[in-house]
PDB file of C-alpha atoms in Angstrom:
ATOM      1  CA  MET X   1      -4.493 -18.887  -2.858  1.00 39.00           C
ATOM      2  CA  SER X   2      -7.484 -18.972  -0.477  1.00 40.00           C
ATOM      3  CA  SER X   3      -9.076 -15.791   0.850  1.00 40.00           C
ATOM      4  CA  ARG X   4      -8.095 -16.743   4.386  1.00 42.00           C
ATOM      5  CA  ALA X   5      -4.418 -17.102   3.455  1.00 39.00           C
ATOM      6  CA  TYR X   6      -4.536 -13.750   1.687  1.00 37.00           C
ATOM      7  CA  THR X   7      -6.085 -12.075   4.730  1.00 45.00           C
ATOM      8  CA  THR X   8      -3.669 -13.464   7.310  1.00 44.00           C
ATOM      9  CA  LYS X   9      -0.672 -12.723   5.148  1.00 46.00           C
ATOM     10  CA  HIS X  10      -1.551  -9.060   4.843  1.00 45.00           C
ATOM     11  CA  ILE X  11      -2.570  -8.343   8.448  1.00 56.00           C
ATOM     12  CA  ARG X  12       0.539  -9.825  10.047  1.00 63.00           C
ATOM     13  CA  PRO X  13       2.724  -7.008  11.448  1.00 73.00           C
ATOM     14  CA  GLN X  14       6.150  -6.759   9.843  1.00 82.00           C
ATOM     15  CA  ILE X  15       9.256  -5.487  11.655  1.00 88.00           C
ATOM     16  CA  THR X  16      12.885  -5.339  10.646  1.00 92.00           C
ATOM     17  CA  ALA X  17      15.587  -7.429  12.313  1.00 91.00           C
ATOM     18  CA  ASP X  18      17.129  -4.312  13.874  1.00 95.00           C
ATOM     19  CA  ASP X  19      13.795  -3.220  15.334  1.00 95.00           C
ATOM     20  CA  GLN X  20      13.196  -6.727  16.665  1.00 94.00           C
ATOM     21  CA  ASP X  21      16.567  -6.716  18.438  1.00 95.00           C
ATOM     22  CA  ALA X  22      15.930  -3.289  19.948  1.00 97.00           C
ATOM     23  CA  ILE X  23      12.453  -4.275  21.155  1.00 97.00           C
ATOM     24  CA  LEU X  24      13.790  -7.529  22.606  1.00 97.00           C
ATOM     25  CA  GLU X  25      16.479  -5.667  24.573  1.00 97.00           C
ATOM     26  CA  LEU X  26      13.959  -3.215  26.020  1.00 98.00           C
ATOM     27  CA  LEU X  27      11.504  -5.989  26.870  1.00 98.00           C
ATOM     28  CA  CYS X  28      14.095  -8.209  28.564  1.00 97.00           C
ATOM     29  CA  HIS X  29      15.336  -5.232  30.588  1.00 97.00           C
ATOM     30  CA  LEU X  30      11.752  -4.673  31.765  1.00 98.00           C
ATOM     31  CA  LEU X  31      11.111  -8.346  32.603  1.00 97.00           C
ATOM     32  CA  THR X  32      14.444  -9.294  34.207  1.00 97.00           C
ATOM     33  CA  PRO X  33      13.381  -8.227  37.744  1.00 96.00           C
ATOM     34  CA  ILE X  34      10.600 -10.828  37.534  1.00 95.00           C
ATOM     35  CA  GLY X  35      13.030 -13.627  36.710  1.00 94.00           C
ATOM     36  CA  THR X  36      15.424 -12.459  39.420  1.00 94.00           C
ATOM     37  CA  HIS X  37      12.622 -12.473  41.986  1.00 92.00           C
ATOM     38  CA  ARG X  38      11.494 -15.943  40.944  1.00 91.00           C
ATOM     39  CA  SER X  39      14.953 -17.480  41.076  1.00 89.00           C
ATOM     40  CA  ALA X  40      15.762 -15.916  44.454  1.00 88.00           C
ATOM     41  CA  HIS X  41      12.517 -16.421  46.344  1.00 80.00           C
ATOM     42  CA  LEU X  42      10.315 -18.961  44.564  1.00 70.00           C
ATOM     43  CA  THR X  43      11.482 -22.578  44.557  1.00 62.00           C
ATOM     44  CA  PRO X  44       9.842 -25.298  42.431  1.00 57.00           C
ATOM     45  CA  SER X  45       7.604 -27.757  44.254  1.00 53.00           C
ATOM     46  CA  LYS X  46       9.261 -31.096  45.065  1.00 55.00           C
ATOM     47  CA  GLY X  47       6.143 -33.013  46.095  1.00 53.00           C
ATOM     48  CA  ARG X  48       4.644 -34.201  49.392  1.00 56.00           C
ATOM     49  CA  ARG X  49       7.901 -35.285  51.000  1.00 53.00           C
ATOM     50  CA  SER X  50       9.345 -31.827  50.631  1.00 49.00           C
ATOM     51  CA  LYS X  51       6.150 -30.349  52.095  1.00 52.00           C
ATOM     52  CA  LYS X  52       6.308 -32.653  55.147  1.00 52.00           C
ATOM     53  CA  SER X  53       9.979 -31.847  55.608  1.00 50.00           C
ATOM     54  CA  ARG X  54       9.221 -28.136  55.636  1.00 51.00           C
ATOM     55  CA  GLN X  55       6.393 -28.676  58.121  1.00 54.00           C
ATOM     56  CA  GLY X  56       8.688 -30.683  60.367  1.00 52.00           C
ATOM     57  CA  GLY X  57      11.256 -27.917  60.366  1.00 50.00           C
ATOM     58  CA  ALA X  58       8.739 -25.162  60.958  1.00 48.00           C
ATOM     59  CA  ASN X  59       9.859 -24.889  64.596  1.00 50.00           C
ATOM     60  CA  ASP X  60      13.378 -23.945  63.496  1.00 54.00           C
ATOM     61  CA  GLY X  61      12.378 -20.376  62.801  1.00 58.00           C
ATOM     62  CA  GLY X  62      10.301 -20.947  59.648  1.00 61.00           C
ATOM     63  CA  PRO X  63      11.070 -19.864  56.096  1.00 65.00           C
ATOM     64  CA  PRO X  64      12.321 -16.338  55.479  1.00 71.00           C
ATOM     65  CA  GLU X  65       9.771 -13.742  54.492  1.00 82.00           C
ATOM     66  CA  VAL X  66       9.472 -13.351  50.730  1.00 81.00           C
ATOM     67  CA  PRO X  67       9.615  -9.737  49.523  1.00 84.00           C
ATOM     68  CA  PRO X  68       6.801  -8.492  47.274  1.00 88.00           C
ATOM     69  CA  ALA X  69       7.024  -9.233  43.571  1.00 88.00           C
ATOM     70  CA  PRO X  70       8.187  -6.490  41.192  1.00 93.00           C
ATOM     71  CA  GLU X  71       5.423  -4.024  40.344  1.00 95.00           C
ATOM     72  CA  ILE X  72       5.609  -4.825  36.631  1.00 96.00           C
ATOM     73  CA  MET X  73       4.413  -8.377  37.342  1.00 94.00           C
ATOM     74  CA  ALA X  74       0.859  -7.113  37.937  1.00 95.00           C
ATOM     75  CA  HIS X  75       0.804  -5.490  34.493  1.00 96.00           C
ATOM     76  CA  ILE X  76       1.735  -8.447  32.285  1.00 96.00           C
ATOM     77  CA  ASP X  77      -0.033 -11.640  31.254  1.00 96.00           C
ATOM     78  CA  ILE X  78       1.827 -14.730  30.097  1.00 95.00           C
ATOM     79  CA  GLY X  79       0.528 -17.485  27.833  1.00 91.00           C
ATOM     80  CA  LEU X  80      -1.548 -17.520  24.679  1.00 88.00           C
ATOM     81  CA  ALA X  81      -4.660 -18.932  26.377  1.00 89.00           C
ATOM     82  CA  ASN X  82      -4.530 -16.356  29.170  1.00 93.00           C
ATOM     83  CA  ILE X  83      -4.091 -13.449  26.757  1.00 93.00           C
ATOM     84  CA  SER X  84      -6.858 -14.759  24.476  1.00 90.00           C
ATOM     85  CA  ARG X  85      -9.301 -14.841  27.412  1.00 91.00           C
ATOM     86  CA  ASN X  86      -8.391 -11.287  28.372  1.00 91.00           C
ATOM     87  CA  LEU X  87      -8.832 -10.085  24.790  1.00 90.00           C
ATOM     88  CA  GLN X  88     -12.289 -11.658  24.754  1.00 88.00           C
ATOM     89  CA  ARG X  89     -13.096 -10.058  28.112  1.00 88.00           C
ATOM     90  CA  GLN X  90     -11.998  -6.700  26.763  1.00 83.00           C
ATOM     91  CA  LEU X  91     -14.810  -6.847  24.195  1.00 80.00           C
ATOM     92  CA  ASN X  92     -17.479  -7.139  26.905  1.00 77.00           C
ATOM     93  CA  THR X  93     -16.062  -5.069  29.778  1.00 73.00           C
ATOM     94  CA  GLU X  94     -13.949  -1.992  30.312  1.00 68.00           C
ATOM     95  CA  SER X  95     -10.891  -4.017  31.300  1.00 69.00           C
ATOM     96  CA  SER X  96      -7.389  -2.670  30.893  1.00 77.00           C
ATOM     97  CA  GLN X  97      -6.232  -2.773  27.282  1.00 89.00           C
ATOM     98  CA  TYR X  98      -2.939  -4.249  26.148  1.00 94.00           C
ATOM     99  CA  SER X  99      -0.387  -1.783  24.840  1.00 95.00           C
ATOM    100  CA  VAL X 100       1.624  -4.531  23.151  1.00 96.00           C
ATOM    101  CA  VAL X 101       1.267  -8.282  22.729  1.00 95.00           C
ATOM    102  CA  PHE X 102       4.501 -10.171  22.078  1.00 94.00           C
ATOM    103  CA  VAL X 103       4.399 -13.623  20.478  1.00 90.00           C
ATOM    104  CA  ALA X 104       7.180 -16.166  20.054  1.00 84.00           C
ATOM    105  CA  ARG X 105       6.280 -17.413  16.588  1.00 73.00           C
ATOM    106  CA  SER X 106       8.357 -20.579  16.824  1.00 64.00           C
ATOM    107  CA  SER X 107       6.006 -22.110  19.385  1.00 54.00           C
ATOM    108  CA  GLN X 108       2.676 -20.625  18.272  1.00 53.00           C
ATOM    109  CA  SER X 109       3.089 -20.140  14.544  1.00 53.00           C
ATOM    110  CA  SER X 110      -0.392 -21.306  13.544  1.00 61.00           C
ATOM    111  CA  SER X 111      -2.102 -19.057  16.078  1.00 51.00           C
ATOM    112  CA  PHE X 112       0.101 -16.120  15.210  1.00 55.00           C
ATOM    113  CA  HIS X 113      -0.560 -16.407  11.490  1.00 56.00           C
ATOM    114  CA  CYS X 114      -4.306 -17.097  11.760  1.00 67.00           C
ATOM    115  CA  HIS X 115      -6.664 -15.985  14.513  1.00 78.00           C
ATOM    116  CA  PHE X 116      -4.420 -14.125  16.959  1.00 80.00           C
ATOM    117  CA  PRO X 117      -3.858 -10.952  14.876  1.00 85.00           C
ATOM    118  CA  GLN X 118      -7.588 -10.720  14.270  1.00 86.00           C
ATOM    119  CA  MET X 119      -8.349 -11.092  17.980  1.00 87.00           C
ATOM    120  CA  VAL X 120      -5.908  -8.304  18.835  1.00 89.00           C
ATOM    121  CA  ALA X 121      -7.348  -6.020  16.150  1.00 86.00           C
ATOM    122  CA  VAL X 122     -10.980  -6.583  17.162  1.00 86.00           C
ATOM    123  CA  ALA X 123     -10.250  -6.098  20.880  1.00 87.00           C
ATOM    124  CA  SER X 124      -8.269  -2.949  20.148  1.00 85.00           C
ATOM    125  CA  ASN X 125     -11.099  -1.614  17.992  1.00 82.00           C
ATOM    126  CA  SER X 126     -13.507  -1.965  20.938  1.00 82.00           C
ATOM    127  CA  THR X 127     -11.763   0.993  22.622  1.00 81.00           C
ATOM    128  CA  PRO X 128     -11.151   3.414  19.727  1.00 79.00           C
ATOM    129  CA  SER X 129     -10.210   6.269  22.066  1.00 82.00           C
ATOM    130  CA  ALA X 130      -7.063   4.404  23.218  1.00 85.00           C
ATOM    131  CA  PRO X 131      -3.946   3.819  21.090  1.00 90.00           C
ATOM    132  CA  ALA X 132      -4.155   0.663  18.999  1.00 91.00           C
ATOM    133  CA  THR X 133      -2.650  -2.476  20.482  1.00 93.00           C
ATOM    134  CA  ARG X 134       0.505  -3.524  18.676  1.00 94.00           C
ATOM    135  CA  LEU X 135       1.402  -7.136  17.921  1.00 93.00           C
ATOM    136  CA  VAL X 136       5.101  -8.030  17.821  1.00 94.00           C
ATOM    137  CA  GLY X 137       6.274 -11.431  16.612  1.00 89.00           C
ATOM    138  CA  PHE X 138       9.691 -12.614  17.749  1.00 90.00           C
ATOM    139  CA  SER X 139      11.767 -15.173  15.885  1.00 86.00           C
ATOM    140  CA  LYS X 140      12.744 -18.551  17.351  1.00 81.00           C
ATOM    141  CA  ALA X 141      16.088 -17.277  18.631  1.00 84.00           C
ATOM    142  CA  CYS X 142      14.356 -14.776  20.946  1.00 90.00           C
ATOM    143  CA  GLU X 143      12.300 -17.279  22.921  1.00 90.00           C
ATOM    144  CA  GLU X 144      15.175 -18.448  25.126  1.00 92.00           C
ATOM    145  CA  ARG X 145      16.051 -14.906  26.195  1.00 94.00           C
ATOM    146  CA  LEU X 146      12.450 -14.221  27.162  1.00 95.00           C
ATOM    147  CA  SER X 147      12.359 -17.434  29.212  1.00 94.00           C
ATOM    148  CA  VAL X 148      15.502 -16.435  31.098  1.00 94.00           C
ATOM    149  CA  ALA X 149      14.195 -12.926  31.725  1.00 96.00           C
ATOM    150  CA  LEU X 150      10.945 -14.278  33.203  1.00 95.00           C
ATOM    151  CA  GLY X 151      12.541 -17.203  35.016  1.00 94.00           C
ATOM    152  CA  ILE X 152      10.223 -19.795  33.467  1.00 94.00           C
ATOM    153  CA  PRO X 153      10.999 -22.750  31.176  1.00 92.00           C
ATOM    154  CA  ARG X 154       9.050 -21.569  28.143  1.00 90.00           C
ATOM    155  CA  VAL X 155       7.320 -18.433  26.873  1.00 90.00           C
ATOM    156  CA  SER X 156       4.722 -18.446  24.094  1.00 86.00           C
ATOM    157  CA  SER X 157       3.340 -14.927  24.434  1.00 92.00           C
ATOM    158  CA  ILE X 158       3.406 -11.880  26.701  1.00 96.00           C
ATOM    159  CA  GLY X 159       0.729  -9.211  27.045  1.00 96.00           C
ATOM    160  CA  LEU X 160       1.846  -5.812  28.347  1.00 97.00           C
ATOM    161  CA  ARG X 161      -1.020  -3.768  29.777  1.00 95.00           C
ATOM    162  CA  GLU X 162      -1.612  -0.072  29.285  1.00 92.00           C
ATOM    163  CA  GLY X 163      -0.020   2.025  32.030  1.00 92.00           C
ATOM    164  CA  ALA X 164       2.628  -0.546  32.982  1.00 95.00           C
ATOM    165  CA  PRO X 165       5.338   1.057  35.150  1.00 95.00           C
ATOM    166  CA  GLN X 166       8.779   1.696  33.634  1.00 95.00           C
ATOM    167  CA  ALA X 167       7.489   0.570  30.232  1.00 97.00           C
ATOM    168  CA  LYS X 168       7.037   3.930  28.516  1.00 96.00           C
ATOM    169  CA  GLY X 169      10.300   3.729  26.557  1.00 97.00           C
ATOM    170  CA  LEU X 170       9.448   0.262  25.242  1.00 98.00           C
ATOM    171  CA  ILE X 171       5.859   1.163  24.361  1.00 97.00           C
ATOM    172  CA  ASP X 172       6.862   4.390  22.606  1.00 97.00           C
ATOM    173  CA  TYR X 173       9.477   2.554  20.548  1.00 97.00           C
ATOM    174  CA  VAL X 174       7.028  -0.175  19.527  1.00 97.00           C
ATOM    175  CA  ARG X 175       4.347   2.330  18.522  1.00 96.00           C
ATOM    176  CA  GLU X 176       6.863   4.212  16.427  1.00 96.00           C
ATOM    177  CA  HIS X 177       8.245   1.182  14.583  1.00 95.00           C
ATOM    178  CA  VAL X 178       5.343  -1.304  14.460  1.00 94.00           C
ATOM    179  CA  GLU X 179       2.173  -0.483  12.540  1.00 92.00           C
ATOM    180  CA  PRO X 180      -1.261  -1.273  14.021  1.00 90.00           C
ATOM    181  CA  ILE X 181      -3.123  -4.260  12.626  1.00 86.00           C
ATOM    182  CA  GLU X 182      -5.643  -3.261   9.979  1.00 79.00           C
ATOM    183  CA  LEU X 183      -8.535  -5.491   8.975  1.00 73.00           C
ATOM    184  CA  ALA X 184     -10.434  -4.509   5.847  1.00 62.00           C
ATOM    185  CA  TRP X 185     -13.819  -5.585   7.190  1.00 51.00           C
ATOM    186  CA  ILE X 186     -13.389  -3.431  10.311  1.00 52.00           C
ATOM    187  CA  GLU X 187     -12.560  -0.382   8.208  1.00 54.00           C
ATOM    188  CA  GLN X 188     -15.588  -1.068   6.015  1.00 52.00           C
ATOM    189  CA  ALA X 189     -17.828  -1.345   9.078  1.00 51.00           C
ATOM    190  CA  ARG X 190     -16.573   2.000  10.359  1.00 52.00           C
ATOM    191  CA  ALA X 191     -17.296   3.687   7.025  1.00 53.00           C
ATOM    192  CA  ALA X 192     -20.707   2.083   6.537  1.00 52.00           C
ATOM    193  CA  GLN X 193     -23.713   4.438   6.448  1.00 54.00           C
ATOM    194  CA  TYR X 194     -27.422   3.692   6.698  1.00 53.00           C
ATOM    195  CA  LEU X 195     -29.211   4.317   3.411  1.00 55.00           C
ATOM    196  CA  GLU X 196     -32.969   4.861   3.549  1.00 64.00           C
ATOM    197  CA  THR X 197     -35.202   3.123   1.039  1.00 64.00           C
ATOM    198  CA  LYS X 198     -36.079   5.507  -1.797  1.00 64.00           C
ATOM    199  CA  ILE X 199     -38.892   4.720  -4.220  1.00 66.00           C
ATOM    200  CA  ASP X 200     -39.253   6.885  -7.317  1.00 65.00           C
ATOM    201  CA  ALA X 201     -42.752   7.133  -8.827  1.00 63.00           C
ATOM    202  CA  VAL X 202     -42.505   7.064 -12.610  1.00 62.00           C
ATOM    203  CA  PRO X 203     -45.649   8.169 -14.553  1.00 65.00           C
ATOM    204  CA  THR X 204     -46.655   5.810 -17.356  1.00 62.00           C
ATOM    205  CA  LYS X 205     -49.154   6.041 -20.237  1.00 60.00           C
ATOM    206  CA  ILE X 206     -51.632   3.399 -21.284  1.00 54.00           C
ATOM    207  CA  GLY X 207     -50.962   2.235 -24.831  1.00 56.00           C
ATOM    208  CA  THR X 208     -53.479   2.961 -27.645  1.00 57.00           C
ATOM    209  CA  ALA X 209     -54.228  -0.732 -28.103  1.00 55.00           C
ATOM    210  CA  LYS X 210     -55.223  -1.108 -24.433  1.00 57.00           C
ATOM    211  CA  ALA X 211     -57.312   2.053 -24.667  1.00 57.00           C
ATOM    212  CA  ARG X 212     -59.242   0.719 -27.736  1.00 63.00           C
ATOM    213  CA  ILE X 213     -59.909  -2.595 -26.009  1.00 59.00           C
ATOM    214  CA  GLY X 214     -61.220  -0.811 -22.937  1.00 61.00           C
ATOM    215  CA  THR X 215     -63.568   1.376 -25.069  1.00 65.00           C
ATOM    216  CA  ALA X 216     -64.931  -1.626 -26.983  1.00 61.00           C
ATOM    217  CA  LYS X 217     -65.713  -3.487 -23.755  1.00 63.00           C
ATOM    218  CA  ALA X 218     -67.555  -0.479 -22.357  1.00 63.00           C
ATOM    219  CA  LYS X 219     -69.732  -0.166 -25.521  1.00 62.00           C
ATOM    220  CA  ALA X 220     -70.546  -3.872 -25.528  1.00 61.00           C
ATOM    221  CA  LYS X 221     -71.630  -3.699 -21.908  1.00 63.00           C
ATOM    222  CA  ARG X 222     -73.980  -0.771 -22.593  1.00 62.00           C
ATOM    223  CA  SER X 223     -75.597  -2.439 -25.631  1.00 61.00           C
ATOM    224  CA  ALA X 224     -76.122  -5.860 -23.998  1.00 56.00           C
ATOM    225  CA  PRO X 225     -79.852  -6.597 -23.032  1.00 57.00           C
ATOM    226  CA  SER X 226     -80.748  -6.977 -19.398  1.00 55.00           C
ATOM    227  CA  GLN X 227     -82.292 -10.168 -17.953  1.00 53.00           C
ATOM    228  CA  GLY X 228     -85.756  -8.506 -17.927  1.00 53.00           C
ATOM    229  CA  GLU X 229     -85.604  -7.787 -21.626  1.00 52.00           C
ATOM    230  CA  LEU X 230     -84.691 -11.389 -22.408  1.00 46.00           C
ATOM    231  CA  TRP X 231     -87.953 -12.688 -20.782  1.00 47.00           C
ATOM    232  CA  HIS X 232     -90.235 -10.441 -22.849  1.00 52.00           C
TER     233      HIS X 232
END
């Protein structure tokens, strides 16, 4: 088994089926107003002809005023690419941290099992004073319910920001039943300490053989004739 496979296997958050069902119910209850608002007030684009038709009928009173979107909509991000960008931004700025990131593993299995948990852990570690971001992976059967709740065809991932309104019950439940992601290299970096260079001076003795050689050389030098003596 490769080291990468070992790492991803052991950092992936594990939850029971009962906890997954409970979290899904709480999340769908929180997101349903968004889907209701979309289905009631936002219609899919039908191209240029539809646009011209609406412009032609603008004199008939115009379209009805659309009420503001549910407040929770400003506190969630949808899509793996969008959430990944925000996690990266969180490392460089004091942007709002995610309380929980939900991932539908059926559509993004490779990302969920490889880089995504590490991204969440590193971004969460950048703000150690805040509670750790939790990562919840839903099974394939949950994706359809999330799509209906949001009123969109497909959902890969959902990021729930810290301080989201009416989300306290969901966040508290997730933090109680889902462990934070732990990466060994992050824990080692936290525990690392700077060690100063320490050099110990060890006294040594010159051996007797070296001492005798040094004495013999000194005597030979003293007894050798100078250049002046050689010319006389």
